[in-house]
Amino acid sequence: MINIYLTGQVAQKRRINTYVRSVLTYLMPRLQRDIEIYIKVTKDCEGGVCGLCWGERNEVKIHLSRESEGVKIPLEEMMQTLAHELVHAKQFIKGDLSPMMRKYKNIYHAKTPHSKQPWELEAYRKEKKLLQTFWL
């Protein structure tokens, strides 16, 4: 069972809950255990990024920013960022992304630029399709 806890100031919380559940069910159709997904919408995220995700096999935390450089982020753009972070959630839950070593399929990427790391490539590749399929 997927347990979703959404906090912070954001419109359409019920719709976002449905979106999160749909995306995760699509990404992990055979999930047979309980997982906890904590999503916190904040004014801004650490480091000026639009979203952050960290976790382990049974629990994932996601932070989403409402603003970027003092400008409000449109809800659709926030949902694309959320889709990106949910791909990372799937990676943590399935054990593809280790929170301690940031390893992916036993290949270490300490010197690989952030945007070229395998977990980021997968998230960028899937975020728009997930948005279009489950939000728009």
PDB file of C-alpha atoms in Angstrom:
ATOM      1  CA  MET A   1       0.000   0.000   0.000  1.00  0.00           C
ATOM      2  CA  ILE A   2       1.204   3.491  -0.850  1.00  0.00           C
ATOM      3  CA  ASN A   3       0.657   5.954   2.020  1.00  0.00           C
ATOM      4  CA  ILE A   4       0.965   9.579   0.926  1.00  0.00           C
ATOM      5  CA  TYR A   5       1.398  12.497   3.332  1.00  0.00           C
ATOM      6  CA  LEU A   6       1.197  15.876   1.586  1.00  0.00           C
ATOM      7  CA  THR A   7       1.869  19.021   3.614  1.00  0.00           C
ATOM      8  CA  GLY A   8       2.395  22.689   2.857  1.00  0.00           C
ATOM      9  CA  GLN A   9       0.562  25.349   0.927  1.00  0.00           C
ATOM     10  CA  VAL A  10      -0.482  24.064  -2.479  1.00  0.00           C
ATOM     11  CA  ALA A  11      -3.717  23.989  -4.455  1.00  0.00           C
ATOM     12  CA  GLN A  12      -5.536  20.781  -5.435  1.00  0.00           C
ATOM     13  CA  LYS A  13      -4.148  18.495  -2.734  1.00  0.00           C
ATOM     14  CA  ARG A  14      -6.666  15.731  -3.482  1.00  0.00           C
ATOM     15  CA  ARG A  15      -5.740  15.792  -7.175  1.00  0.00           C
ATOM     16  CA  ILE A  16      -2.033  15.749  -6.307  1.00  0.00           C
ATOM     17  CA  ASN A  17      -2.562  12.714  -4.053  1.00  0.00           C
ATOM     18  CA  THR A  18      -4.275  10.893  -6.925  1.00  0.00           C
ATOM     19  CA  TYR A  19      -1.442  11.941  -9.273  1.00  0.00           C
ATOM     20  CA  VAL A  20       1.244  10.631  -6.909  1.00  0.00           C
ATOM     21  CA  ARG A  21      -0.548   7.321  -6.420  1.00  0.00           C
ATOM     22  CA  SER A  22      -1.092   6.913 -10.186  1.00  0.00           C
ATOM     23  CA  VAL A  23       2.532   7.697 -11.056  1.00  0.00           C
ATOM     24  CA  LEU A  24       3.947   5.349  -8.425  1.00  0.00           C
ATOM     25  CA  THR A  25       1.547   2.554  -9.358  1.00  0.00           C
ATOM     26  CA  TYR A  26       2.614   2.969 -12.986  1.00  0.00           C
ATOM     27  CA  LEU A  27       6.330   2.973 -12.072  1.00  0.00           C
ATOM     28  CA  MET A  28       5.999   0.023  -9.662  1.00  0.00           C
ATOM     29  CA  PRO A  29       2.960  -2.042 -10.678  1.00  0.00           C
ATOM     30  CA  ARG A  30       3.953  -5.090  -8.644  1.00  0.00           C
ATOM     31  CA  LEU A  31       4.781  -3.392  -5.362  1.00  0.00           C
ATOM     32  CA  GLN A  32       3.790  -5.805  -2.590  1.00  0.00           C
ATOM     33  CA  ARG A  33       4.674  -3.866   0.558  1.00  0.00           C
ATOM     34  CA  ASP A  34       3.716  -0.720   2.383  1.00  0.00           C
ATOM     35  CA  ILE A  35       5.655   2.429   1.582  1.00  0.00           C
ATOM     36  CA  GLU A  36       5.445   5.906   3.041  1.00  0.00           C
ATOM     37  CA  ILE A  37       5.750   8.958   0.783  1.00  0.00           C
ATOM     38  CA  TYR A  38       6.140  12.304   2.556  1.00  0.00           C
ATOM     39  CA  ILE A  39       5.779  15.334   0.291  1.00  0.00           C
ATOM     40  CA  LYS A  40       6.374  18.782   1.718  1.00  0.00           C
ATOM     41  CA  VAL A  41       5.651  21.881  -0.362  1.00  0.00           C
ATOM     42  CA  THR A  42       7.831  24.774   0.785  1.00  0.00           C
ATOM     43  CA  LYS A  43       8.519  28.320  -0.348  1.00  0.00           C
ATOM     44  CA  ASP A  44      11.898  27.200  -1.668  1.00  0.00           C
ATOM     45  CA  CYS A  45      14.191  24.188  -1.451  1.00  0.00           C
ATOM     46  CA  GLU A  46      17.730  23.989  -0.184  1.00  0.00           C
ATOM     47  CA  GLY A  47      20.261  24.943  -2.838  1.00  0.00           C
ATOM     48  CA  GLY A  48      17.724  26.814  -4.951  1.00  0.00           C
ATOM     49  CA  VAL A  49      16.470  23.661  -6.673  1.00  0.00           C
ATOM     50  CA  CYS A  50      12.797  23.053  -7.484  1.00  0.00           C
ATOM     51  CA  GLY A  51      12.658  19.604  -5.881  1.00  0.00           C
ATOM     52  CA  LEU A  52      14.577  17.215  -3.651  1.00  0.00           C
ATOM     53  CA  CYS A  53      14.126  13.513  -2.932  1.00  0.00           C
ATOM     54  CA  TRP A  54      15.824  11.160  -0.513  1.00  0.00           C
ATOM     55  CA  GLY A  55      14.854   7.936   1.136  1.00  0.00           C
ATOM     56  CA  GLU A  56      15.164   4.219   1.456  1.00  0.00           C
ATOM     57  CA  ARG A  57      13.203   1.127   0.492  1.00  0.00           C
ATOM     58  CA  ASN A  58      10.146   1.803   2.686  1.00  0.00           C
ATOM     59  CA  GLU A  59      10.109   5.575   3.124  1.00  0.00           C
ATOM     60  CA  VAL A  60      10.773   8.513   0.824  1.00  0.00           C
ATOM     61  CA  LYS A  61      10.737  12.249   1.487  1.00  0.00           C
ATOM     62  CA  ILE A  62      10.214  14.808  -1.243  1.00  0.00           C
ATOM     63  CA  HIS A  63      10.425  18.579  -0.966  1.00  0.00           C
ATOM     64  CA  LEU A  64       8.880  20.759  -3.668  1.00  0.00           C
ATOM     65  CA  SER A  65       9.461  24.461  -4.071  1.00  0.00           C
ATOM     66  CA  ARG A  66       6.540  26.876  -4.650  1.00  0.00           C
ATOM     67  CA  GLU A  67       8.882  29.658  -5.793  1.00  0.00           C
ATOM     68  CA  SER A  68      12.058  30.067  -7.802  1.00  0.00           C
ATOM     69  CA  GLU A  69      14.071  33.243  -7.272  1.00  0.00           C
ATOM     70  CA  GLY A  70      11.020  34.906  -5.719  1.00  0.00           C
ATOM     71  CA  VAL A  71       8.671  34.007  -8.590  1.00  0.00           C
ATOM     72  CA  LYS A  72       5.760  31.608  -8.069  1.00  0.00           C
ATOM     73  CA  ILE A  73       6.159  28.307  -9.934  1.00  0.00           C
ATOM     74  CA  PRO A  74       3.042  27.336 -11.941  1.00  0.00           C
ATOM     75  CA  LEU A  75       1.274  24.225 -10.625  1.00  0.00           C
ATOM     76  CA  GLU A  76       1.860  22.304 -13.873  1.00  0.00           C
ATOM     77  CA  GLU A  77       5.598  22.949 -13.617  1.00  0.00           C
ATOM     78  CA  MET A  78       5.538  21.833  -9.976  1.00  0.00           C
ATOM     79  CA  MET A  79       3.825  18.605 -11.063  1.00  0.00           C
ATOM     80  CA  GLN A  80       6.545  17.957 -13.654  1.00  0.00           C
ATOM     81  CA  THR A  81       9.134  18.424 -10.920  1.00  0.00           C
ATOM     82  CA  LEU A  82       7.104  16.097  -8.707  1.00  0.00           C
ATOM     83  CA  ALA A  83       7.075  13.477 -11.486  1.00  0.00           C
ATOM     84  CA  HIS A  84      10.876  13.775 -11.678  1.00  0.00           C
ATOM     85  CA  GLU A  85      11.181  13.311  -7.909  1.00  0.00           C
ATOM     86  CA  LEU A  86       8.763  10.351  -7.973  1.00  0.00           C
ATOM     87  CA  VAL A  87      11.099   8.597 -10.409  1.00  0.00           C
ATOM     88  CA  HIS A  88      13.808   9.062  -7.765  1.00  0.00           C
ATOM     89  CA  ALA A  89      11.361   7.746  -5.146  1.00  0.00           C
ATOM     90  CA  LYS A  90      10.909   4.622  -7.251  1.00  0.00           C
ATOM     91  CA  GLN A  91      14.691   4.281  -7.494  1.00  0.00           C
ATOM     92  CA  PHE A  92      15.065   4.426  -3.703  1.00  0.00           C
ATOM     93  CA  ILE A  93      12.138   2.049  -3.082  1.00  0.00           C
ATOM     94  CA  LYS A  94      13.429  -0.531  -5.567  1.00  0.00           C
ATOM     95  CA  GLY A  95      16.991  -0.232  -4.235  1.00  0.00           C
ATOM     96  CA  ASP A  96      18.402   1.157  -7.500  1.00  0.00           C
ATOM     97  CA  LEU A  97      19.607   4.303  -5.769  1.00  0.00           C
ATOM     98  CA  SER A  98      21.448   4.033  -2.482  1.00  0.00           C
ATOM     99  CA  PRO A  99      21.153   6.981  -0.106  1.00  0.00           C
ATOM    100  CA  MET A 100      24.587   6.254   1.352  1.00  0.00           C
ATOM    101  CA  MET A 101      26.732   5.661  -1.736  1.00  0.00           C
ATOM    102  CA  ARG A 102      24.538   7.089  -4.521  1.00  0.00           C
ATOM    103  CA  LYS A 103      25.191   3.989  -6.541  1.00  0.00           C
ATOM    104  CA  TYR A 104      23.175   2.748  -9.472  1.00  0.00           C
ATOM    105  CA  LYS A 105      23.460  -0.887 -10.503  1.00  0.00           C
ATOM    106  CA  ASN A 106      26.860  -1.170  -8.793  1.00  0.00           C
ATOM    107  CA  ILE A 107      28.421   1.558 -10.936  1.00  0.00           C
ATOM    108  CA  TYR A 108      29.810   4.459  -8.956  1.00  0.00           C
ATOM    109  CA  HIS A 109      29.317   7.955 -10.365  1.00  0.00           C
ATOM    110  CA  ALA A 110      31.144  10.226  -7.939  1.00  0.00           C
ATOM    111  CA  LYS A 111      32.882  12.091 -10.781  1.00  0.00           C
ATOM    112  CA  THR A 112      29.923  12.093 -13.182  1.00  0.00           C
ATOM    113  CA  PRO A 113      28.220  15.508 -13.473  1.00  0.00           C
ATOM    114  CA  HIS A 114      24.871  15.562 -11.650  1.00  0.00           C
ATOM    115  CA  SER A 115      22.747  15.905 -14.792  1.00  0.00           C
ATOM    116  CA  LYS A 116      24.549  12.962 -16.439  1.00  0.00           C
ATOM    117  CA  GLN A 117      24.158  10.491 -13.582  1.00  0.00           C
ATOM    118  CA  PRO A 118      22.014   7.460 -14.550  1.00  0.00           C
ATOM    119  CA  TRP A 119      19.303   8.175 -11.972  1.00  0.00           C
ATOM    120  CA  GLU A 120      18.981  11.747 -13.247  1.00  0.00           C
ATOM    121  CA  LEU A 121      18.888  10.652 -16.893  1.00  0.00           C
ATOM    122  CA  GLU A 122      16.019   8.272 -16.093  1.00  0.00           C
ATOM    123  CA  ALA A 123      14.110  10.964 -14.177  1.00  0.00           C
ATOM    124  CA  TYR A 124      14.532  13.562 -16.948  1.00  0.00           C
ATOM    125  CA  ARG A 125      13.551  11.007 -19.584  1.00  0.00           C
ATOM    126  CA  LYS A 126      10.293  10.058 -17.804  1.00  0.00           C
ATOM    127  CA  GLU A 127       9.069  13.303 -16.178  1.00  0.00           C
ATOM    128  CA  LYS A 128       7.212  14.773 -19.187  1.00  0.00           C
ATOM    129  CA  LYS A 129       5.497  11.522 -20.128  1.00  0.00           C
ATOM    130  CA  LEU A 130       4.346  11.044 -16.536  1.00  0.00           C
ATOM    131  CA  LEU A 131       3.036  14.615 -16.421  1.00  0.00           C
ATOM    132  CA  GLN A 132       1.168  14.228 -19.713  1.00  0.00           C
ATOM    133  CA  THR A 133      -0.239  10.809 -18.814  1.00  0.00           C
ATOM    134  CA  PHE A 134      -1.353  11.426 -15.241  1.00  0.00           C
ATOM    135  CA  TRP A 135      -1.795  15.209 -14.782  1.00  0.00           C
ATOM    136  CA  LEU A 136      -2.800  16.872 -18.051  1.00  0.00           C
TER     137      LEU A 136
END
